PDB file of C-alpha atoms in Angstrom:
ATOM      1  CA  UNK A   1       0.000   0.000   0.000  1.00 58.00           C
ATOM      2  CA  UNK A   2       3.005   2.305   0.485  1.00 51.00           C
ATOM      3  CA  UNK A   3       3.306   2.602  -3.344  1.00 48.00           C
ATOM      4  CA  UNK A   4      -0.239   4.072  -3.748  1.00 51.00           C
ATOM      5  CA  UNK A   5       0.455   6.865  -1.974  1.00 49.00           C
ATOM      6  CA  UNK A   6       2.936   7.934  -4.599  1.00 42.00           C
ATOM      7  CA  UNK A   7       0.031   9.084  -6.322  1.00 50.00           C
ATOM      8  CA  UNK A   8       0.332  12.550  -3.705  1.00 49.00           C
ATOM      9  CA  UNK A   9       3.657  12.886  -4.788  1.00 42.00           C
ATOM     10  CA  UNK A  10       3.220  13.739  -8.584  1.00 40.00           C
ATOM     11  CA  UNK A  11       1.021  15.843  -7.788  1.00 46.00           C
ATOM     12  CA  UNK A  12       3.436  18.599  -6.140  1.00 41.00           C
ATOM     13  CA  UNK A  13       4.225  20.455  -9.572  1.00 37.00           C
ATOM     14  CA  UNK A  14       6.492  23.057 -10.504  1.00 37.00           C
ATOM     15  CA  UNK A  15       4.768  26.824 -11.366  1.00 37.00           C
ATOM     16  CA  UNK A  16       4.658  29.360 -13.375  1.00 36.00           C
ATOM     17  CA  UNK A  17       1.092  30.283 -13.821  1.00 38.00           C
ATOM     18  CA  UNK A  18      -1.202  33.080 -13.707  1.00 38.00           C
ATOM     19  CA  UNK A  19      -2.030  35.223 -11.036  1.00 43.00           C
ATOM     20  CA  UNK A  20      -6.025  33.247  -9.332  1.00 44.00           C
ATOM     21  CA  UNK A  21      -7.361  33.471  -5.726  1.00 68.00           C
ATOM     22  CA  UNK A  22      -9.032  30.030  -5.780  1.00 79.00           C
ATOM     23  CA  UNK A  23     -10.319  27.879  -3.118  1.00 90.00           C
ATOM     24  CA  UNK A  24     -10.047  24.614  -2.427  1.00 92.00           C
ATOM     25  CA  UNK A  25     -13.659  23.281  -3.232  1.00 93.00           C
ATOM     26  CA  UNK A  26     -13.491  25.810  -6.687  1.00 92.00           C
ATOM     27  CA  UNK A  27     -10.151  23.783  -7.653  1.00 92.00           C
ATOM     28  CA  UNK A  28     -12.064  20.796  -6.715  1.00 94.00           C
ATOM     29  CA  UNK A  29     -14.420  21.238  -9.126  1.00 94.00           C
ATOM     30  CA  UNK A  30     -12.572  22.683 -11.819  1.00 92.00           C
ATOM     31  CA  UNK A  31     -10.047  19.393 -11.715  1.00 93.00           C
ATOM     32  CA  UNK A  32     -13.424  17.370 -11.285  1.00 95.00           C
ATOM     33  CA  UNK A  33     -14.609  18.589 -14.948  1.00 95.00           C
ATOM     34  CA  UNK A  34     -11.431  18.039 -15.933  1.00 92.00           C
ATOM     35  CA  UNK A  35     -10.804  14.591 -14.774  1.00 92.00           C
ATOM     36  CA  UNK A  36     -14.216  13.452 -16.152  1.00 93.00           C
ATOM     37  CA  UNK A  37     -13.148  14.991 -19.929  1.00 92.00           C
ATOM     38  CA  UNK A  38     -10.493  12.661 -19.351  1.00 87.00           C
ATOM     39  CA  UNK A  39     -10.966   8.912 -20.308  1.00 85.00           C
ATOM     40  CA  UNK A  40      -8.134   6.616 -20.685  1.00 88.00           C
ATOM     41  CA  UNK A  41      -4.517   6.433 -19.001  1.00 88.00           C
ATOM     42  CA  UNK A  42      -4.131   5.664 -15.224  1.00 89.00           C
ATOM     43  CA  UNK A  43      -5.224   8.538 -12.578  1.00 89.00           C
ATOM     44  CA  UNK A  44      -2.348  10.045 -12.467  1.00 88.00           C
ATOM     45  CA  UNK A  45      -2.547  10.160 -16.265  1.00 89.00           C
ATOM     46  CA  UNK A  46      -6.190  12.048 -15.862  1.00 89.00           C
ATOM     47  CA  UNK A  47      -4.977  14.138 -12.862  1.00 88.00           C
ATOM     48  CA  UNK A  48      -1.582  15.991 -14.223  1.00 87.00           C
ATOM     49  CA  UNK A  49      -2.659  18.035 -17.325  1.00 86.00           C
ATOM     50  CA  UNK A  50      -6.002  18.650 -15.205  1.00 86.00           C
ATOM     51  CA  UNK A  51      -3.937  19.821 -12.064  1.00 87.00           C
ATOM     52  CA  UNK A  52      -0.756  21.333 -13.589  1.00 85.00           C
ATOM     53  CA  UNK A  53      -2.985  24.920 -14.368  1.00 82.00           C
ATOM     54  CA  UNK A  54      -4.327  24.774 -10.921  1.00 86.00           C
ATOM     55  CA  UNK A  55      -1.214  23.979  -8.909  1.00 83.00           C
ATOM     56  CA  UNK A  56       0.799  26.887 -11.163  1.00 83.00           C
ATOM     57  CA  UNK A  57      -2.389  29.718 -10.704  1.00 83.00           C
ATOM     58  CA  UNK A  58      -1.968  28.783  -6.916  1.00 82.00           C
ATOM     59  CA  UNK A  59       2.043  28.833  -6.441  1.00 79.00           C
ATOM     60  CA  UNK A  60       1.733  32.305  -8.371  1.00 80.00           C
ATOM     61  CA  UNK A  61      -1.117  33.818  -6.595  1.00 83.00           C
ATOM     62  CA  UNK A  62       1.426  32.887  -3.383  1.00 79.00           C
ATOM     63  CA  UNK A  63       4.538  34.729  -4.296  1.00 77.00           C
ATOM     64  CA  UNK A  64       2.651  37.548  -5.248  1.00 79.00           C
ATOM     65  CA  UNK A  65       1.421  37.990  -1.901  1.00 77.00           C
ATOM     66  CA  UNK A  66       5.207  37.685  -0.898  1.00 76.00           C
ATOM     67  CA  UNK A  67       6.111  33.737  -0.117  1.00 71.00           C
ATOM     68  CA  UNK A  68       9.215  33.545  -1.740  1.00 69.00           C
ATOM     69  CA  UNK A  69      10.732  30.714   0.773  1.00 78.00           C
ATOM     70  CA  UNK A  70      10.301  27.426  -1.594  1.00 78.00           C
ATOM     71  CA  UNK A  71      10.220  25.027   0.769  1.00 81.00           C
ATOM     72  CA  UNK A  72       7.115  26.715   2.353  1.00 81.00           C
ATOM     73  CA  UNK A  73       5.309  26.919  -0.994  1.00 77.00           C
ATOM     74  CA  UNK A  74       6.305  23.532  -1.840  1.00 82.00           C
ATOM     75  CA  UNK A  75       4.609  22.499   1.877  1.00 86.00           C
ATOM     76  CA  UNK A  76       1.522  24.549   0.593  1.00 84.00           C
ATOM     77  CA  UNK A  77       1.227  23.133  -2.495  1.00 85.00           C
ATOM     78  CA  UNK A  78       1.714  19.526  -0.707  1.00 88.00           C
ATOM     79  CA  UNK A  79      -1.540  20.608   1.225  1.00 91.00           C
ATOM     80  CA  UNK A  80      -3.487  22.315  -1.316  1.00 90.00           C
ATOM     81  CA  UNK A  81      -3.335  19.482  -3.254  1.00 91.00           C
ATOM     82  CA  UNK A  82      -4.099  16.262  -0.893  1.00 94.00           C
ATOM     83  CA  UNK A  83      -6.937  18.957   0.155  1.00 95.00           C
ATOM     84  CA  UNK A  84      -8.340  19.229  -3.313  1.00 95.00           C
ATOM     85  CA  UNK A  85      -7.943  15.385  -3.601  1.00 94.00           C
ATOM     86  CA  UNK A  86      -9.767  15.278   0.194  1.00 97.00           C
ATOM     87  CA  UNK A  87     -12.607  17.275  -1.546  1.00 97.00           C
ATOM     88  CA  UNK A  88     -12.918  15.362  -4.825  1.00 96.00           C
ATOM     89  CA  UNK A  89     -13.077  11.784  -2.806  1.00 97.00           C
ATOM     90  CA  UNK A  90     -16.381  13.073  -1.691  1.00 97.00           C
ATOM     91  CA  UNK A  91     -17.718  15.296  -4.592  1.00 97.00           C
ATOM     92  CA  UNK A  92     -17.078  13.748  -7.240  1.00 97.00           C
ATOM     93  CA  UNK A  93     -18.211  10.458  -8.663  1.00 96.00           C
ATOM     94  CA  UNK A  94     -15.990   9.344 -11.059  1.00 95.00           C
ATOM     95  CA  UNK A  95     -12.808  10.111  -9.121  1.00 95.00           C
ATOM     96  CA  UNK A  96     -13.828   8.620  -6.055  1.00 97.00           C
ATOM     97  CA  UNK A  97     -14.486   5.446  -8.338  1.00 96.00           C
ATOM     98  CA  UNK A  98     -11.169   5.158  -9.739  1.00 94.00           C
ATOM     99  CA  UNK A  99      -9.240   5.665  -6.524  1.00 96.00           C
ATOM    100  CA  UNK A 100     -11.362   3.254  -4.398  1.00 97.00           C
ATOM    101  CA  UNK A 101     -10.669   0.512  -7.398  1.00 95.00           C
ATOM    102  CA  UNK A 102      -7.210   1.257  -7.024  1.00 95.00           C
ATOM    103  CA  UNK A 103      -7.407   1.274  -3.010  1.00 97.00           C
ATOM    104  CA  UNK A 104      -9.087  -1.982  -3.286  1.00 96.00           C
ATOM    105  CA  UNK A 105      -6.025  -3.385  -5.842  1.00 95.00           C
ATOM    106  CA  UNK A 106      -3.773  -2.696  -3.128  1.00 95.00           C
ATOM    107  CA  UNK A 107      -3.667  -6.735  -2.314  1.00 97.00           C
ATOM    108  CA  UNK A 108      -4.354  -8.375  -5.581  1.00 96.00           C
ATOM    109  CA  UNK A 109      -6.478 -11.398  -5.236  1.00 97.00           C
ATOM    110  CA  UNK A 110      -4.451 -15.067  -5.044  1.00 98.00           C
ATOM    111  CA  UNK A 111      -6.583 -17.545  -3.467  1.00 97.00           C
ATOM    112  CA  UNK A 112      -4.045 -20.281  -4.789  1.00 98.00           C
ATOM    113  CA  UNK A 113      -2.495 -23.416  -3.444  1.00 98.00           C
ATOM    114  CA  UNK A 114       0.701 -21.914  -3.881  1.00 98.00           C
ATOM    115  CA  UNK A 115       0.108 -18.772  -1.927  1.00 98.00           C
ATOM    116  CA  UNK A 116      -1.574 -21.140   0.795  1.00 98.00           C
ATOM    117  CA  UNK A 117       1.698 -22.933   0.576  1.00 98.00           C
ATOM    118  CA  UNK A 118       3.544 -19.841   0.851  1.00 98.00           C
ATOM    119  CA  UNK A 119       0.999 -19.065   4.303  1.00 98.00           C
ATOM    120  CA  UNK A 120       2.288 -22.592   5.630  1.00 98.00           C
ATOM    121  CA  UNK A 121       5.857 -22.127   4.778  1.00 98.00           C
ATOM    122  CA  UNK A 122       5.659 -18.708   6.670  1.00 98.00           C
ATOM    123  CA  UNK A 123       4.025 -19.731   9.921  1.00 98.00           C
ATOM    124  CA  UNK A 124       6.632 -22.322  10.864  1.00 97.00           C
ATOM    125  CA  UNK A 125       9.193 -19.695  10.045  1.00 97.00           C
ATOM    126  CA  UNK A 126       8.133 -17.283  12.019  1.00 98.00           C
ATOM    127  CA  UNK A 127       7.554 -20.413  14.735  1.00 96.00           C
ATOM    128  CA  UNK A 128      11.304 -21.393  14.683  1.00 95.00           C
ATOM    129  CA  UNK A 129      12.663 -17.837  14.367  1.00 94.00           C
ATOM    130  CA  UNK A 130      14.296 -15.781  17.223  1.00 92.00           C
ATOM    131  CA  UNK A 131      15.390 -12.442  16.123  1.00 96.00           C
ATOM    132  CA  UNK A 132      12.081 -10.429  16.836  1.00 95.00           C
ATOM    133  CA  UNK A 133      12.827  -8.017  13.966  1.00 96.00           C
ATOM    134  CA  UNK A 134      13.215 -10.848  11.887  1.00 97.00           C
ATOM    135  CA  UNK A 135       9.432 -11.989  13.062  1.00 98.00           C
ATOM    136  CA  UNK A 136       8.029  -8.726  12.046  1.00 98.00           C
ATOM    137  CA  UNK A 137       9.041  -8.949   8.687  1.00 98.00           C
ATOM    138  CA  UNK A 138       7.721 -12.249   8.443  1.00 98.00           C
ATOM    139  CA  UNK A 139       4.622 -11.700  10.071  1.00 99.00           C
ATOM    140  CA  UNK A 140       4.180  -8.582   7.219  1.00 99.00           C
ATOM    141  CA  UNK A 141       4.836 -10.942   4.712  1.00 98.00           C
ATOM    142  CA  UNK A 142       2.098 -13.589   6.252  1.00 99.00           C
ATOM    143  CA  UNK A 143      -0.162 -10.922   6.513  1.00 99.00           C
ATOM    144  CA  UNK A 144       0.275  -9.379   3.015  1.00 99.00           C
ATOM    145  CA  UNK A 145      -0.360 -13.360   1.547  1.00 99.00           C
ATOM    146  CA  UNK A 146      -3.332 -13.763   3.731  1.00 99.00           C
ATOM    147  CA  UNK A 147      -5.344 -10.873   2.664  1.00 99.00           C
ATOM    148  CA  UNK A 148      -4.389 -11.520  -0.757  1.00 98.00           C
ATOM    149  CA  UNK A 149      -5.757 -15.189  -0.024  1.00 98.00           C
ATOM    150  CA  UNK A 150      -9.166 -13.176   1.673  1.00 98.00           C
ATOM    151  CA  UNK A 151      -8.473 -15.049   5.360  1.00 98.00           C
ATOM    152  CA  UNK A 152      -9.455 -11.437   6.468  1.00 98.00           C
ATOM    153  CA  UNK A 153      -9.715 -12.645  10.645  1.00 98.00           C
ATOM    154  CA  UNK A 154      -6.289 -14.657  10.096  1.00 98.00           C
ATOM    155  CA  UNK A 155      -4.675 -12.132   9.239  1.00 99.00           C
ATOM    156  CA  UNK A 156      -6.028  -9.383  11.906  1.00 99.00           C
ATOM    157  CA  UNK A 157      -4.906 -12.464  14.014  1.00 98.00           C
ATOM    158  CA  UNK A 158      -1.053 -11.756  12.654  1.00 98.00           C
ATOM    159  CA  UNK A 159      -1.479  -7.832  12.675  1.00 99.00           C
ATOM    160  CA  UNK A 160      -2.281  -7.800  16.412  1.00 98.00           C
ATOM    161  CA  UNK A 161       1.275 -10.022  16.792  1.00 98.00           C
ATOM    162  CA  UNK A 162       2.949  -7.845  14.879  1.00 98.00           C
ATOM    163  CA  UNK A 163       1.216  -4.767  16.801  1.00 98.00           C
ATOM    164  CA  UNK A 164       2.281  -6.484  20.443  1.00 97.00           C
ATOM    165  CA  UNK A 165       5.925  -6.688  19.187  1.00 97.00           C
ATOM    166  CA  UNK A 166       5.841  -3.039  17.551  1.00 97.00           C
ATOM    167  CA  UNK A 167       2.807  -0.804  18.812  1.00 97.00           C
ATOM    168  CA  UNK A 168       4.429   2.112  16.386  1.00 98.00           C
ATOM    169  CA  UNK A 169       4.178  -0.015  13.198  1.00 98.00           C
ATOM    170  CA  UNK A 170       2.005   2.352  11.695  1.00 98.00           C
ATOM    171  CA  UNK A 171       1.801  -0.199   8.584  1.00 98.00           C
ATOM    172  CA  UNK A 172       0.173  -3.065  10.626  1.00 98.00           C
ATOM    173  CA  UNK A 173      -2.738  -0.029  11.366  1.00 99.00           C
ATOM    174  CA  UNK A 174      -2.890   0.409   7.436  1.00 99.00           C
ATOM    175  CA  UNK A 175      -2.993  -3.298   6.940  1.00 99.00           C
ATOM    176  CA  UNK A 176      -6.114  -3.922   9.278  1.00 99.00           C
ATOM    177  CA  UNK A 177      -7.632  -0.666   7.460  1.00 99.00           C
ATOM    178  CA  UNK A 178      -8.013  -2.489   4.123  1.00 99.00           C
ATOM    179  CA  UNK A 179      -9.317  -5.554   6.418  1.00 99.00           C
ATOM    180  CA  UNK A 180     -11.399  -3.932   7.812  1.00 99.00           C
ATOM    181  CA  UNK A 181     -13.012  -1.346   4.906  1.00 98.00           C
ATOM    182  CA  UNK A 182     -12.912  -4.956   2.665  1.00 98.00           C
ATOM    183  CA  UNK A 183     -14.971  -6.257   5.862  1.00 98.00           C
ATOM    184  CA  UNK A 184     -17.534  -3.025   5.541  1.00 97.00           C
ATOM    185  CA  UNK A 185     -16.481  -1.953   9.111  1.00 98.00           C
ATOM    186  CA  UNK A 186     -14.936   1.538   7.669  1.00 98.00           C
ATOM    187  CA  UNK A 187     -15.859   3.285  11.052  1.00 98.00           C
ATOM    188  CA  UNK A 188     -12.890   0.905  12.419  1.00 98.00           C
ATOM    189  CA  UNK A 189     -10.870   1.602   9.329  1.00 99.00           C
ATOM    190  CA  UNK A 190     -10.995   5.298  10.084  1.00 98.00           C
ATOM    191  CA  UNK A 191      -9.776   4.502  13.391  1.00 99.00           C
ATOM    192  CA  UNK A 192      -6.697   2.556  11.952  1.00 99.00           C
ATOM    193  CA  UNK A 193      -6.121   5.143   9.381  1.00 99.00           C
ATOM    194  CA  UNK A 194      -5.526   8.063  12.124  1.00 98.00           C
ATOM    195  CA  UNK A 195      -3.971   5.362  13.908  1.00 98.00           C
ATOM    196  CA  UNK A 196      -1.698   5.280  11.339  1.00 98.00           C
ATOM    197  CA  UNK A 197      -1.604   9.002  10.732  1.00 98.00           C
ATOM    198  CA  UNK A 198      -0.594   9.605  14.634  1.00 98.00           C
ATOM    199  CA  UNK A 199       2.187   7.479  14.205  1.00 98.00           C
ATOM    200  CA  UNK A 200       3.819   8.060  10.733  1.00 98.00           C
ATOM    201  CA  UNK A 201       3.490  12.083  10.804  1.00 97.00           C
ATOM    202  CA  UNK A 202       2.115  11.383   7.117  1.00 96.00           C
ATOM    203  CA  UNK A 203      -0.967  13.450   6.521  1.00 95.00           C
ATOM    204  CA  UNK A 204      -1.354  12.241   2.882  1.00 96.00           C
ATOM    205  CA  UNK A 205      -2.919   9.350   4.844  1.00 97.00           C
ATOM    206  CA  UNK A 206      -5.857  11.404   5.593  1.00 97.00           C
ATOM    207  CA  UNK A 207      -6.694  10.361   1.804  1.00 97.00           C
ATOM    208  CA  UNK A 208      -7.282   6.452   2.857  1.00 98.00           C
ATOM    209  CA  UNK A 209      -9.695   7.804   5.627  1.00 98.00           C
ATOM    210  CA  UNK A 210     -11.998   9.924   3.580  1.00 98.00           C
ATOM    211  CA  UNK A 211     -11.924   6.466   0.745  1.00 98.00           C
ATOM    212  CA  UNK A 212     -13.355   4.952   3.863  1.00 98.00           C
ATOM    213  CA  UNK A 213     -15.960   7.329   5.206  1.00 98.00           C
ATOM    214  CA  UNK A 214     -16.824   7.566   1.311  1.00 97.00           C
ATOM    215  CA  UNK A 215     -17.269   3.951   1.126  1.00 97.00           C
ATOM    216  CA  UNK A 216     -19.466   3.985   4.592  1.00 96.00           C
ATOM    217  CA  UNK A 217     -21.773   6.794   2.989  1.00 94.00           C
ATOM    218  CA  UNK A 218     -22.590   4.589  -0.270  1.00 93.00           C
ATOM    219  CA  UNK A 219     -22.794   0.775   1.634  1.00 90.00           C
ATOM    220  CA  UNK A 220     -25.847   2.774   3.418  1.00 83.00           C
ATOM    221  CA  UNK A 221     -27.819   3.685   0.260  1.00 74.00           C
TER     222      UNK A 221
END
């Protein structure tokens, strides 16, 4: 799941735009038209011609209020955009769908006899190991083949190990998010996500938790 936040990342362009006081929920729609004008090609793909005006009109309307310092317009820019991305999870349709498939993605499906061989292979591993970081990363691994394999409550059962050898393992929170939202208990998702949040300092995060609330809103309609 670490990779899928990478979408945040190409998001923090470089500007030269034109001079625009605009909001956060009136870039969120703009970039909404936008991405639904857009059709093929990952999100990223549909996101970065739609954002680049946006993220340039911003970074210029900054400096010409006087923030020169780059590293604090690159930090507002950072937020601006998860913000706008915040905003589109719940506004508009067709985003939301695309980044909940990909959420959802994050373990690809392999109920095989392999990967249950795999699940075997690891347990008495982890059984005979001794080095407790060493356990961890097996335990990760376990868990990573036993949601792919959908034994949702086996692995919670090796996330809370791994939580009661590392309670700051902010990844073990992420991994019983997806559980948990795949489950349709998102109100304990949230809770892992700012779990998670708390612990890693990593606020684009806060874009798993609204996926989550999102999903909550349409399982009741």
């Amino acid at each position: 799941m670490k990779t899928w936040a990478l979408i945040l990342v190409v998001l923090i362009l470089e500007a030269c735009g034109t001079k625009s006081e605009l909001s956060i929920e009136g870039a969120s729609i703009e970039l909404c038209a936008c991405f639904n004008s857009q059709t093929t090609g990952t999100i990223d793909d549909r996101l970065s011609p739609c954002l680049q005006q946006i993220v340039n009109n911003k970074n210029d309307e900054w400096q010409s209020s006087g923030i020169i310092n780059q590293d604090t317009i690159k930090y507002k820019l950072s937020m601006f955009t998860l913000h706008i991305m915040i905003d589109m999870t719940r506004t508009c349709e067709n985003y939301f769908a695309a980044v909940n498939e990909l959420y959802d993605k994050g373990y690809p499906t392999d109920t095989t006899e392999l990967n249950k061989k795999v699940i075997k292979e690891l347990s008495t591993r982890i059984e005979t190991e001794v080095s407790m970081d060493s356990v961890k990363s097996l335990l990760h691994k376990k868990v990573y083949r036993l949601i792919q394999a959908k034994e949702f409550d086996m692995a919670l059962q090796s996330i809370d190990s791994i939580k009661s050898l590392d309670d700051t393992d902010y990844d073990a929170n992420l991994a019983s998010a997806y559980i948990f939202n795949q489950k349709g208990l998102h109100d304990k998702a949230v809770i892992e996500i700012t779990r998670a949040i708390e612990l890693s300092g990593n606020e684009n995060l806060k874009l798993y938790a609204e996926i989550a609330k999102k999903k909550k809103l349409i399982s009741k309609n």
